[in-house]
Coordinates of C-alpha atoms and ligand atoms in Angstrom, one line a residue:
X1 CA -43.6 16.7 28.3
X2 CA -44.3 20.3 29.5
X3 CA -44.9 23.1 27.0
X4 CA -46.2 26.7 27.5
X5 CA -48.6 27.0 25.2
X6 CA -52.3 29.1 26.2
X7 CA -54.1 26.3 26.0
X8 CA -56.6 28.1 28.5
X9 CA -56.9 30.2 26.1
X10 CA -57.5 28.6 23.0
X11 CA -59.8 26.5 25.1
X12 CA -62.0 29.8 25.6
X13 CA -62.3 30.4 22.0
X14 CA -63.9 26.9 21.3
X15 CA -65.4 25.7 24.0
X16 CA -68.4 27.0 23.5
X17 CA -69.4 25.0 20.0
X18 CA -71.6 22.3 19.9
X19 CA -70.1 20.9 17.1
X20 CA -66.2 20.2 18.5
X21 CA -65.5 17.3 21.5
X22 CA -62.9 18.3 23.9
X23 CA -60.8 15.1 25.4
X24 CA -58.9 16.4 28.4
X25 CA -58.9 13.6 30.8
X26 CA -55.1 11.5 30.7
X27 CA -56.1 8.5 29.2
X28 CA -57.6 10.3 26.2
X29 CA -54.4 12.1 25.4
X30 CA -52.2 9.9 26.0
X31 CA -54.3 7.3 23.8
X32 CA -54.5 10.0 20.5
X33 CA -50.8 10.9 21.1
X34 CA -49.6 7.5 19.4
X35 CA -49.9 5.3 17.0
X36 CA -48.1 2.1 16.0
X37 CA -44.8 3.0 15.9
X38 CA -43.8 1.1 18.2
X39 CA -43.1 -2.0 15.5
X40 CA -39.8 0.1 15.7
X41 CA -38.4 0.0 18.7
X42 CA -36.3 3.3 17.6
X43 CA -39.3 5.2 17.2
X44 CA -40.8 4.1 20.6
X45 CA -37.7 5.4 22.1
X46 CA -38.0 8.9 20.4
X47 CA -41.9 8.9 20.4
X48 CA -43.2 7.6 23.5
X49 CA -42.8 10.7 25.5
X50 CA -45.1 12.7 23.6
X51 CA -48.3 14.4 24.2
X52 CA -51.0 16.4 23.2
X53 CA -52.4 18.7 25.7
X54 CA -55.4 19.4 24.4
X55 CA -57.4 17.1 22.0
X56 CA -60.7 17.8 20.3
X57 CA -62.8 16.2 17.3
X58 CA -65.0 19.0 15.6
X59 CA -67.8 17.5 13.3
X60 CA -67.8 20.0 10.8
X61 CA -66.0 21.6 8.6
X62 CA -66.9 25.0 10.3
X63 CA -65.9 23.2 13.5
X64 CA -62.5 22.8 11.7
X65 CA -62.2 26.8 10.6
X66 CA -62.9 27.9 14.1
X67 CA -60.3 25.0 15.8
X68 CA -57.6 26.1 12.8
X69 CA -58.4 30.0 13.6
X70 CA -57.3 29.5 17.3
X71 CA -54.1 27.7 17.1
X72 CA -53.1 30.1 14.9
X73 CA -54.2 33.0 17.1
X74 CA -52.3 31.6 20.2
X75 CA -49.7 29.9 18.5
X76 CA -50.6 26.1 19.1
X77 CA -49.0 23.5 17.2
X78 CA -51.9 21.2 15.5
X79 CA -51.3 17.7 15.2
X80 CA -54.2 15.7 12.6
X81 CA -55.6 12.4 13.3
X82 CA -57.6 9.7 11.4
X83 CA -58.0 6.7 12.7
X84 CA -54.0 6.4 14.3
X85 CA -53.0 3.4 12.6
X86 CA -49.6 4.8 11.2
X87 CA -46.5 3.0 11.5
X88 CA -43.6 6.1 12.0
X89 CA -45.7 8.3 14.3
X90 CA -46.6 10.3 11.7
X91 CA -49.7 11.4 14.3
X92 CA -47.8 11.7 17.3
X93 CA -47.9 15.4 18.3
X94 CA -43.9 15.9 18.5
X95 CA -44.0 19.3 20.1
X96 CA -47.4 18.6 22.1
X97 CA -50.5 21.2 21.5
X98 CA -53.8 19.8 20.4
X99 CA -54.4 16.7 18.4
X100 CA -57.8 16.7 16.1
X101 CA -59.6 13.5 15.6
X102 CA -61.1 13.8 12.1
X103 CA -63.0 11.3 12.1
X104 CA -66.2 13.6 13.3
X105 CA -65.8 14.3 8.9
X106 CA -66.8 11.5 7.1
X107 CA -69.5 11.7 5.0
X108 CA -69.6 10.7 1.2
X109 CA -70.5 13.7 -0.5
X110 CA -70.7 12.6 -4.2
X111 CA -69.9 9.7 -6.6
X112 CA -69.8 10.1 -10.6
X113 CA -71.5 7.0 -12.1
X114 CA -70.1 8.3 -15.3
X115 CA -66.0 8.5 -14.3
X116 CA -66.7 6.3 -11.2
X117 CA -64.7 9.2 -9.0
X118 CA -66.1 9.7 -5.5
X119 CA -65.7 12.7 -3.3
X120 CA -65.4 11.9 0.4
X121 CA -64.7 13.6 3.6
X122 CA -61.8 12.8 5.2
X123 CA -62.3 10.8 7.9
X124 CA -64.8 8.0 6.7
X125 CA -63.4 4.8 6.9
X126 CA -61.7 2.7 4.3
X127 CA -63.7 -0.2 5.0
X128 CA -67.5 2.3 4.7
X129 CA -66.2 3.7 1.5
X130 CA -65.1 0.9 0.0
X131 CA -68.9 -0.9 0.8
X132 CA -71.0 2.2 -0.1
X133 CA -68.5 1.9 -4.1
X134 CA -69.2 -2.0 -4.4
X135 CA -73.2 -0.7 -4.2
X136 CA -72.5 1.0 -6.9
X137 CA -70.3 -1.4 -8.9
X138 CA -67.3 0.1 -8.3
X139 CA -64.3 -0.5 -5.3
X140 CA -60.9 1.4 -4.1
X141 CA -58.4 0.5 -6.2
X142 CA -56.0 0.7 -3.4
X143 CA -56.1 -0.2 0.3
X144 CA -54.1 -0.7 3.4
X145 CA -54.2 -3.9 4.8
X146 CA -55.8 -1.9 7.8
X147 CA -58.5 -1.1 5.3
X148 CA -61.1 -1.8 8.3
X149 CA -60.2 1.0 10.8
X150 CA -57.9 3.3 8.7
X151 CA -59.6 6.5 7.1
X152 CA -59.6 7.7 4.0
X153 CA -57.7 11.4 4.6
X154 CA -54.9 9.3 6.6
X155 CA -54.3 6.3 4.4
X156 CA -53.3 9.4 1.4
X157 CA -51.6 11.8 4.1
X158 CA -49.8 8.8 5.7
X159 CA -49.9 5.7 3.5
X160 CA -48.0 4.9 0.1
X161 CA -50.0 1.9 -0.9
X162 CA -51.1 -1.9 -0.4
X163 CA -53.6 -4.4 -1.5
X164 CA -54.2 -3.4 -5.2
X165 CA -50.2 -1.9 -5.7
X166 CA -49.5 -5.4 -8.0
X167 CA -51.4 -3.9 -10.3
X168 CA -52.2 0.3 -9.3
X169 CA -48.8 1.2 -7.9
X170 CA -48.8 3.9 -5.2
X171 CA -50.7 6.8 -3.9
X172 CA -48.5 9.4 -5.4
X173 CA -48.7 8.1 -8.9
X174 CA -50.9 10.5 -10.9
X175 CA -54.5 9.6 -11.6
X176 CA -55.1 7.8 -7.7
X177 CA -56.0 11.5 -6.2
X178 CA -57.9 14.0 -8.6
X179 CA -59.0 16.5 -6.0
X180 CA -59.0 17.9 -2.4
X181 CA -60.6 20.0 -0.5
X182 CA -58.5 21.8 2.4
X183 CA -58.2 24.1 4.8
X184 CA -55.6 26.2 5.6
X185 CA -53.8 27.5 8.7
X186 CA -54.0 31.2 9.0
X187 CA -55.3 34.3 10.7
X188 CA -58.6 34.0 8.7
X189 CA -58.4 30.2 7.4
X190 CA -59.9 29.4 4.3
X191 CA -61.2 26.4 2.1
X192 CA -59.6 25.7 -0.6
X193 CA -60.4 23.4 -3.9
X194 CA -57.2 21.7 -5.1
X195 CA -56.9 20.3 -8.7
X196 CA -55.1 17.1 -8.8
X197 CA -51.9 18.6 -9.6
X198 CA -52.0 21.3 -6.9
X199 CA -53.2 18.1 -4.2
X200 CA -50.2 16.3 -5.2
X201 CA -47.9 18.2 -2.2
X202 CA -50.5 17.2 0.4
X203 CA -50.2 13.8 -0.8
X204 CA -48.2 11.9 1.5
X205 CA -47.2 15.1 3.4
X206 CA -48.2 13.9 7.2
X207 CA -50.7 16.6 7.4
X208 CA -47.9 19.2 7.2
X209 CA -49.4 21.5 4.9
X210 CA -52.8 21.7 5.2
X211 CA -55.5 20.2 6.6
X212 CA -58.1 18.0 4.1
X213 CA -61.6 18.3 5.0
X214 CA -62.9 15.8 1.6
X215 CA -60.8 14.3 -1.2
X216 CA -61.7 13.1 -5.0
X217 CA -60.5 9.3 -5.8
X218 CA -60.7 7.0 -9.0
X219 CA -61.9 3.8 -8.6
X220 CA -62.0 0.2 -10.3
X221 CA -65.1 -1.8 -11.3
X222 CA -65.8 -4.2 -8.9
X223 CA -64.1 -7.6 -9.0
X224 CA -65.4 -10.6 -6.6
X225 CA -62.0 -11.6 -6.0
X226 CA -61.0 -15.4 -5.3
X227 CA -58.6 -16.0 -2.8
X228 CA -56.2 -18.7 -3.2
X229 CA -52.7 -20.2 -2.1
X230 CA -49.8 -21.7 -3.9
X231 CA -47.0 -23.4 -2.0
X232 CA -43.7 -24.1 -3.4
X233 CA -40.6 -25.8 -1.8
X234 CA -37.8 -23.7 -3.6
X235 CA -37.6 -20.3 -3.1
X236 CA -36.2 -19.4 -5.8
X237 CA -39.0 -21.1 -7.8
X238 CA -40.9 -19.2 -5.7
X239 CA -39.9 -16.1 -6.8
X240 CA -39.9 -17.1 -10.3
X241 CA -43.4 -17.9 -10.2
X242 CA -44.6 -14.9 -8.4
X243 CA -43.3 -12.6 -11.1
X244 CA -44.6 -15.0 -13.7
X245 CA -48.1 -14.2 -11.7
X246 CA -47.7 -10.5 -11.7
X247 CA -46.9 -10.3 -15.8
X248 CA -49.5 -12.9 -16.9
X249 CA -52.8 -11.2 -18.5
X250 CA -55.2 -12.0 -15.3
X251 CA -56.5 -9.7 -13.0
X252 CA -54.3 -9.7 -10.2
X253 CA -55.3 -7.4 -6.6
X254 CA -52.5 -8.7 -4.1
X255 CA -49.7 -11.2 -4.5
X256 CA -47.7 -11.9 -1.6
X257 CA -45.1 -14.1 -1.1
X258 CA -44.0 -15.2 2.4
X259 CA -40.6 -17.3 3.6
X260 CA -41.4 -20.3 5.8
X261 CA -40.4 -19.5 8.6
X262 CA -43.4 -16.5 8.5
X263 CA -46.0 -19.1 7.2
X264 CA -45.2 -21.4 10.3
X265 CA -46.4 -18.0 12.6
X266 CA -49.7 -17.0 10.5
X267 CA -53.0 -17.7 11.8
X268 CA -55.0 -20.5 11.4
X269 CA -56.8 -18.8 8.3
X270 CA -53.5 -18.5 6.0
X271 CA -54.4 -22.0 5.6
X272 CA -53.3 -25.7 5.8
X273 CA -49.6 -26.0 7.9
X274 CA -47.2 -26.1 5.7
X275 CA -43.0 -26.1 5.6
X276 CA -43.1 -24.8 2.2
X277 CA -43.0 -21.0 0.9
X278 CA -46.5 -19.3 0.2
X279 CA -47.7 -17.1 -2.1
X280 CA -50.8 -15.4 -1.1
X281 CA -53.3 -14.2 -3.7
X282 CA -56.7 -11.9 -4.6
X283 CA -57.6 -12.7 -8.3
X284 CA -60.0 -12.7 -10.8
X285 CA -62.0 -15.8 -11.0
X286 CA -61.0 -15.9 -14.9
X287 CA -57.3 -16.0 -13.6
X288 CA -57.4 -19.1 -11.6
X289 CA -57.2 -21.2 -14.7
X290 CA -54.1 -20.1 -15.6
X291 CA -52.6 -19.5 -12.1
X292 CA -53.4 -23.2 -11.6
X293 CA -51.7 -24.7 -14.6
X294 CA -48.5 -21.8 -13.8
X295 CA -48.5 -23.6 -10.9
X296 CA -48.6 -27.2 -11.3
X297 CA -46.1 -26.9 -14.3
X298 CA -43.0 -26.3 -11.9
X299 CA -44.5 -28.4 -9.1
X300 CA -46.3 -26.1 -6.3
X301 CA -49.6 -27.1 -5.3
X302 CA -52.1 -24.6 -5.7
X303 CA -55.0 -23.7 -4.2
X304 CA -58.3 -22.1 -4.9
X305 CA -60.2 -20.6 -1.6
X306 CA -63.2 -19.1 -2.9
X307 CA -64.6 -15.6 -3.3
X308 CA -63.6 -13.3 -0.2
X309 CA -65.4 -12.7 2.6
X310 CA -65.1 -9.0 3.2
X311 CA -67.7 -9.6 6.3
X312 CA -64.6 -11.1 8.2
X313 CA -61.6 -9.8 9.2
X314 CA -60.0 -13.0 8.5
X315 CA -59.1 -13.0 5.0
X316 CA -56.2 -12.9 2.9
X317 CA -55.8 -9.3 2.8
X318 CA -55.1 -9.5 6.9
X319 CA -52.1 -11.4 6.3
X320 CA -50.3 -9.2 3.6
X321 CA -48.5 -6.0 3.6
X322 CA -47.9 -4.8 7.1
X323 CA -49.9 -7.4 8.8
X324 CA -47.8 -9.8 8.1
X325 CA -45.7 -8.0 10.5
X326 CA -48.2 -7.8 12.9
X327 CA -48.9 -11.2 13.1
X328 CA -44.9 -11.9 13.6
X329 CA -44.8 -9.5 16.5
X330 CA -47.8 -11.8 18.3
X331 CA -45.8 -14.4 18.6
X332 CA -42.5 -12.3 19.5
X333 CA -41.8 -8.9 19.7
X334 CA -38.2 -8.5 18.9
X335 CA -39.4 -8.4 15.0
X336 CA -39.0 -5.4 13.5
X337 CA -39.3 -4.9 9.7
X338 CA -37.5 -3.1 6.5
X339 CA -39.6 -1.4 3.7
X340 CA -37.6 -1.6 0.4
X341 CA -37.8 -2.0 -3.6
X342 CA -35.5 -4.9 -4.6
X343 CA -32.9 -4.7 -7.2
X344 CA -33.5 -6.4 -10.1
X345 CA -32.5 -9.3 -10.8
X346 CA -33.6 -9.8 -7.1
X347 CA -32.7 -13.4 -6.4
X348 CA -29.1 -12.6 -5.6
X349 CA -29.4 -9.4 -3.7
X350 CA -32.0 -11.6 -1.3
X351 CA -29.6 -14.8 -1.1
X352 CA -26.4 -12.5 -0.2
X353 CA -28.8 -11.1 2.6
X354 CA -29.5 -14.4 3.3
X355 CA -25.9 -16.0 4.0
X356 CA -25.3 -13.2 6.3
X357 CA -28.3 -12.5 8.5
X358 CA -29.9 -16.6 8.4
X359 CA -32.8 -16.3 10.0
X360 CA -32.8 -13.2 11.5
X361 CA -34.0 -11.2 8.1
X362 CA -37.3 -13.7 7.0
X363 CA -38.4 -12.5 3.6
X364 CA -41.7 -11.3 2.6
X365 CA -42.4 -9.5 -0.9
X366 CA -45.2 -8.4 -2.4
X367 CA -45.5 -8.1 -6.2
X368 CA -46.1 -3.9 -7.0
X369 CA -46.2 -1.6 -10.2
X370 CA -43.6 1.4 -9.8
X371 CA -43.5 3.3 -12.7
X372 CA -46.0 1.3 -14.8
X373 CA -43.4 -1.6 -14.3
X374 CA -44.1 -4.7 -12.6
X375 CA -41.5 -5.1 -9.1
X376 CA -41.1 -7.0 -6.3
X377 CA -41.2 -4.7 -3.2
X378 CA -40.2 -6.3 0.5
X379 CA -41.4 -5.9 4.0
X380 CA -38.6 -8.3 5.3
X381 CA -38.8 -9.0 9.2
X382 CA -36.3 -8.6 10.8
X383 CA -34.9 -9.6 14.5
X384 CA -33.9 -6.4 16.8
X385 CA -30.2 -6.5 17.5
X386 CA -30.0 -3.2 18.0
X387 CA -29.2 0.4 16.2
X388 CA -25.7 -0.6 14.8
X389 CA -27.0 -4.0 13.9
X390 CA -30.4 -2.5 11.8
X391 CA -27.7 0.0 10.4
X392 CA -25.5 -2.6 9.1
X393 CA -28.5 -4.7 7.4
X394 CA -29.7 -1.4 5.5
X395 CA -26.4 -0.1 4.2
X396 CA -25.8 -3.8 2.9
X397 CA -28.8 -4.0 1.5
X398 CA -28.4 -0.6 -0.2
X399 CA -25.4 -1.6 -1.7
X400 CA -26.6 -4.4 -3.1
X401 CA -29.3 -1.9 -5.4
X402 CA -32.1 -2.1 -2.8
X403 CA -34.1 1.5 -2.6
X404 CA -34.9 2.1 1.2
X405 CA -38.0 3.6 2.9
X406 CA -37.1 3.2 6.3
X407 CA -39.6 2.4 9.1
X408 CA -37.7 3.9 11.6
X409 CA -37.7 7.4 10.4
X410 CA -39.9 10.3 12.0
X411 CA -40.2 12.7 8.4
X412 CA -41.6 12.4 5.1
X413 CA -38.1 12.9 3.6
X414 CA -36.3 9.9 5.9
X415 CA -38.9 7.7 5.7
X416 CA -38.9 8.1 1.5
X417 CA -36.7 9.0 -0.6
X418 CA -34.8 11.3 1.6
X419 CA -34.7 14.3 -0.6
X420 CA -36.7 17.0 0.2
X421 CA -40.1 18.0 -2.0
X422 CA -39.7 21.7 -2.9
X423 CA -43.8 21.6 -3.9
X424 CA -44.4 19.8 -0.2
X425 CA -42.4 22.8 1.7
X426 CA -43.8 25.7 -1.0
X427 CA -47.4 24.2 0.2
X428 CA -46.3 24.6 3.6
X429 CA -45.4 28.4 3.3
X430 CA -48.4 28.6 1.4
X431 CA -51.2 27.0 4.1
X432 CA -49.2 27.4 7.0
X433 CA -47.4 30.1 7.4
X434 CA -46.8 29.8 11.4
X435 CA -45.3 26.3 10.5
X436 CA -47.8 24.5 13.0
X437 CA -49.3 21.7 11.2
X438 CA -47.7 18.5 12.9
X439 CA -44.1 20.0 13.3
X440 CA -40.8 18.3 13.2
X441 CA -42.4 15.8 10.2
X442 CA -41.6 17.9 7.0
X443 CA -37.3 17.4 7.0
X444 CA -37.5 20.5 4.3
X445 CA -39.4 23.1 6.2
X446 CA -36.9 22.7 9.3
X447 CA -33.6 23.0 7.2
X448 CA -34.8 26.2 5.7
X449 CA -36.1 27.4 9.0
Ligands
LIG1 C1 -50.8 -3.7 10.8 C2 -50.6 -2.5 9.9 C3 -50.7 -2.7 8.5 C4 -50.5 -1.6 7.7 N1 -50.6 -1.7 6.3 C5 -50.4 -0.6 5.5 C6 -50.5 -0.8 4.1 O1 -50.7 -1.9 3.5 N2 -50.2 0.3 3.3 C7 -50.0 1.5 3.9 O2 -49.9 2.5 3.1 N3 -50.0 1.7 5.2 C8 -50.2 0.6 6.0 N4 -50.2 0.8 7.4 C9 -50.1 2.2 7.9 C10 -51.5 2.8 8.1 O3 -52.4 1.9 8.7 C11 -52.1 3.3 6.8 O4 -51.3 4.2 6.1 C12 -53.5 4.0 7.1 O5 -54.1 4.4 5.8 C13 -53.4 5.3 7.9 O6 -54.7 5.8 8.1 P1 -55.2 6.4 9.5 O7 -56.5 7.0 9.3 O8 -54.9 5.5 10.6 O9 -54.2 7.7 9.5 P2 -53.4 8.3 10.8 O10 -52.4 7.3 11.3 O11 -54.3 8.8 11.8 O12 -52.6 9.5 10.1 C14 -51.7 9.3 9.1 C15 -51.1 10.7 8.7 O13 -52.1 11.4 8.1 C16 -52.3 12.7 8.7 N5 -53.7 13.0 8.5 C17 -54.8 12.4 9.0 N6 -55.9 13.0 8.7 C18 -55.5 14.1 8.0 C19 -56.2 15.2 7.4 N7 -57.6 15.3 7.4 N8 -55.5 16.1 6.7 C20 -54.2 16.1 6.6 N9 -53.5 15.1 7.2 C21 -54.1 14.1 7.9 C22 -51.8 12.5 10.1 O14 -51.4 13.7 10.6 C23 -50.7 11.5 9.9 O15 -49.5 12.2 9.6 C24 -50.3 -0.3 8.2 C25 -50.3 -0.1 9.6 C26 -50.4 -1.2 10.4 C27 -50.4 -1.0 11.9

C-alpha cells in the first residue's frame, strides 16, 4: 500500500517529544495495522493489505493535542488503537497514515463512592479497571469476553456488549456511558467534556468522530459470581430452560447456551465431556437454588462450579460470547460466525436453519436485554463455503425475523443496523472537519461526501 502523505513531515513536528513513541520498523506497523478480522475470511481479503506508515503512542493527553495538530496540518489520515482486539477491522488503518496506540492513557482519574461512576482514561485495561472497582465494592457491569487485554476507550468505540448483556443490554443503551472527555481534530484541537447525551455519537463510532482521552461509566455492586453448568439432551428443552433462567428473579451475569457439536471442541475447563447441549452460567450464589431445582424438574443435570476465579484466564467467561468462536477456529479454521437477534418465538426460526445447513450453522446463543426485554441473541458458527453460500444463510435467516449485525462488514452502518446515524456524521463535521479520523468506517460521512 503506497500513499503520499508527508509523513517526513509530520514526523518533524513530533519527534521531538518525550512523551510520544514512534514505531517505524516493519514488524511494528504491520502488527498495529490489524486486528482479528480475520475470523472473516471476507474481511481478511479486503483488510489484509493495509498499513500504517507511521505509528506512535503518546502518553499524554498533550501528547495527543500535538499528534492530532499535525495530521491535521499535513493532512494525515489517523487511525485509533486500544488494545486491537476487534473483530471487523474497525483499527485497521484503511487508507494508511499513522495509527495511535492509546494505551500510553490509562489512568483512573476518579471514582464516586456515592453513584459508584468512575472516570477513566481511555486506554486502561478492562481487566485493571474492573480490579481497581471490586476494591471498592463495585465491578463493570459489562465486559467483553476479552475483558483481559481489551481497553476501556475500545470496548465503547468498538464493542456493543457481552458478559453482563443478560441482564445490562448493550453499550448504547442510555445510562452505560455518562460522560467523555475528547479531543477533536482541527487546526487548533481542543478538549472537550461531553454530557452523556452529547457522548452518545462517539459511542460505537470506530473512533470516527473524535478521539476520547477518558470516559465516565456506571457500575454494579460487586457480585462473587458462581459458575455453574447445566446439560440437557433436547434442545429445545434447552432453550426453554435458558429463557426460564433469564426471567427468574436471580441475579444472572452471563447465560450461554452452546449446541453439542461446540461443547465436544471447548477446552478442558468447560467441564466434564459431554454429548449433551450446555448452558453456561455466572450467577448469584442466592440463585443456584433455584437454577438447580429449574433444572432437575425437566431432567438436565446441573452443576455448581464454585465462585470464579478471575486470577485465571480459564473460566467461564472465556468460553462465551466471541470466544466461543475462538475456541472453534483452534480446532479448524474454516468457522466463521453470524451475529444476530432471533425472532421470537425462536425455536422455529433456529430448526428451519437447521434442516437446511445440518451441521454446518452450530448454534450458540446467549440470553441479552434489548430494550429492557429479555432475548436470545446468537453467535452461530458457521462453516466457510464461500460469499454466495454466507449470502444465502443471512438472507434466510432474515426472512425468517432474525435482525443482522454482520461480522463481515467494514462500517458502523453494515455491521449494525445499516442505517446511517445523522448525530454520528453531525459529530463527525463537528470534530473532524478534514474527515481523517479512521476513514472509510463511518458509511454516512462517505455518501454525503
Ligand atoms: C475472542 C474475541 C472475543 C470478543 N468478545 C467480544 C464481546 O463479548 N463483546 C464485544 O463487544 N466485543 C467482543 N470482541 C471484540 C473486541 O475484543 C471488543 O469490542 C474490545 O472491547 C475492543 O477493545 P480494544 O481495546 O481491543 O479496541 P480496538 O480493537 O483497539 O479498537 C476498537 C475501535 O475503537 C476505536 N478506538 C480505540 N481507542 C479509541 C479512542 N481512544 N477514541 C476513539 N476511538 C477509539 C478504534 O479506532 C476501533 O475502531 C471480541 C473479540 C475477540 C477476538
Amino acid at each position: 500500500m503506497t500513499t503520499n502523505y508527508p509523513i517526513k513531515l509530520l514526523l518533524k513536528d513530533i519527534s521531538s517529544r518525550a512523551d510520544i513513541e514512534l514505531l517505524q520498523s516493519s514488524s511494528d506497523l504491520h502488527r498495529f495495522s490489524r486486528d482479528f478480522y480475520d475470523y472473516s475470511p471476507v474481511l481478511k481479503e479486503k483488510l489484509s493489505h493495509c498499513i500504517a506508515e507511521l505509528v506512535v503512542r503518546p502518553s499524554s493527553v498533550e501528547a495527543v493535542l500535538v499528534v492530532a495538530s499535525a495530521c491535521f496540518r499535513h493532512s494525515i489520515p489517523l487511525t485509533l488503537r486500544g488494545s486491537g482486539t476487534g473483530n471487523y477491522g474497525q483499527c485497521v488503518p484503511l487508507k494508511g497514515g499513522v495509527v495511535m496506540l492509546m494505551n500510553g492513557l490509562r489512568q483512573i482519574r476518579d471514582f464516586n463512592p456515592v453513584t459508584g461512576e468512575v472516570t477513566v482514561e481511555t486506554g486502561c485495561l478492562l481487566r485493571d479497571l474492573n480490579e481497581e472497582l471490586i476494591r471498592h465494592g463495585r465491578q463493570l457491569r459489562l465486559l467483553p469476553s476479552t475483558w483481559r487485554s481489551a481497553s476501556v476507550g475500545g470496548f465503547i468505540a468498538g464493542g456493543s456488549g457481552g458478559i453482563g448483556s443478560v441482564r445490562w443490554g448493550f453499550l448504547r443503551d442510555p445510562g452505560h456511558l455518562t460522560g467523555l472527555e475528547i479531543i477533536t481534530l482541527e487546526k487548533s484541537p481542543k478538549i472537550l467534556n461531553l454530557n452523556g447525551s452529547s457522548a452518545e455519537p462517539l459511542n460505537h463510532a470506530y473512533g470516527t468522530n473524535g478521539i476520547i482521552s477518558s470516559l465516565t461509566l456506571t457500575t454494579t455492586p460487586f457480585i462473587c459470581w458462581h459458575e455453574a453448568i447445566v446439560d440437557c439432551s433436547n434442545w429445545s428443552q434447552a432453550v426453554d430452560l435458558m429463557k426460564q433462567f433469564t426471567c427468574a428473579a436471580i441475579d444472572l451475569y452471563l447465560c450461554t447456551l452452546l449446541e453439542r457439536k461446540v461443547v465436544e471442541q471447548l477446552p478442558h475447563w468447560c467441564g466434564s465431556p459431554t454429548d449433551n447441549h450446555r448452558i453456561l452460567l455466572l450467577l448469584a450464589p442466592d440463585g443456584i437454588e433455584t437454577v438447580r431445582r429449574l433444572s432437575v424438574a425437566i431432567g438436565a443435570n446441573f452443576k455448581d462450579l464454585g465462585p470464579e476465579n478471575l486470577q485465571r484466564g480459564t473460566g467461564i467467561r472465556e468460553l462465551s460470547w466471541n470466544h466461543t468462536t475462538l475456541h472453534m477456529r483452534g480446532s479448524d479454521k474454516n468457522w466463521t460466525y453470524l451475529q444476530m437477534l432471533l425472532p421470537q418465538p425462536e425455536l422455529k426460526m433456529m430448526q428451519e436453519i437447521k434442516e437446511t445447513w445440518g451441521d454446518n450453522v452450530l448454534w450458540h446463543l446467549e440470553g441479552v436485554r434489548q430494550f429492557g426485554v429479555q432475548r436470545l441473541a446468537a453467535l452461530p458458527l458457521v462453516r466457510w463455503q464461500g460469499m454466495p453460500s454466507l449470502n444465502k444463510l443471512m438472507n434466510q435467516c432474515k426472512e425468517k425475523g432474525a435482525i443482522i449485525f454482520n461480522p463481515h462488514a467494514i462500517t458502523v452502518e453494515d455491521g449494525g443496523l445499516g442505517v446511517v446515524d445523522a448525530d454520528q456524521v453531525n459529530a463527525k463535521s463537528s470534530y473532524d472537519p478534514k474527515s481523517l479520523l479512521n476513514p472509510g468506517k463511518l458509511k454516512g460521512c462517505l455518501i454525503n461526501s
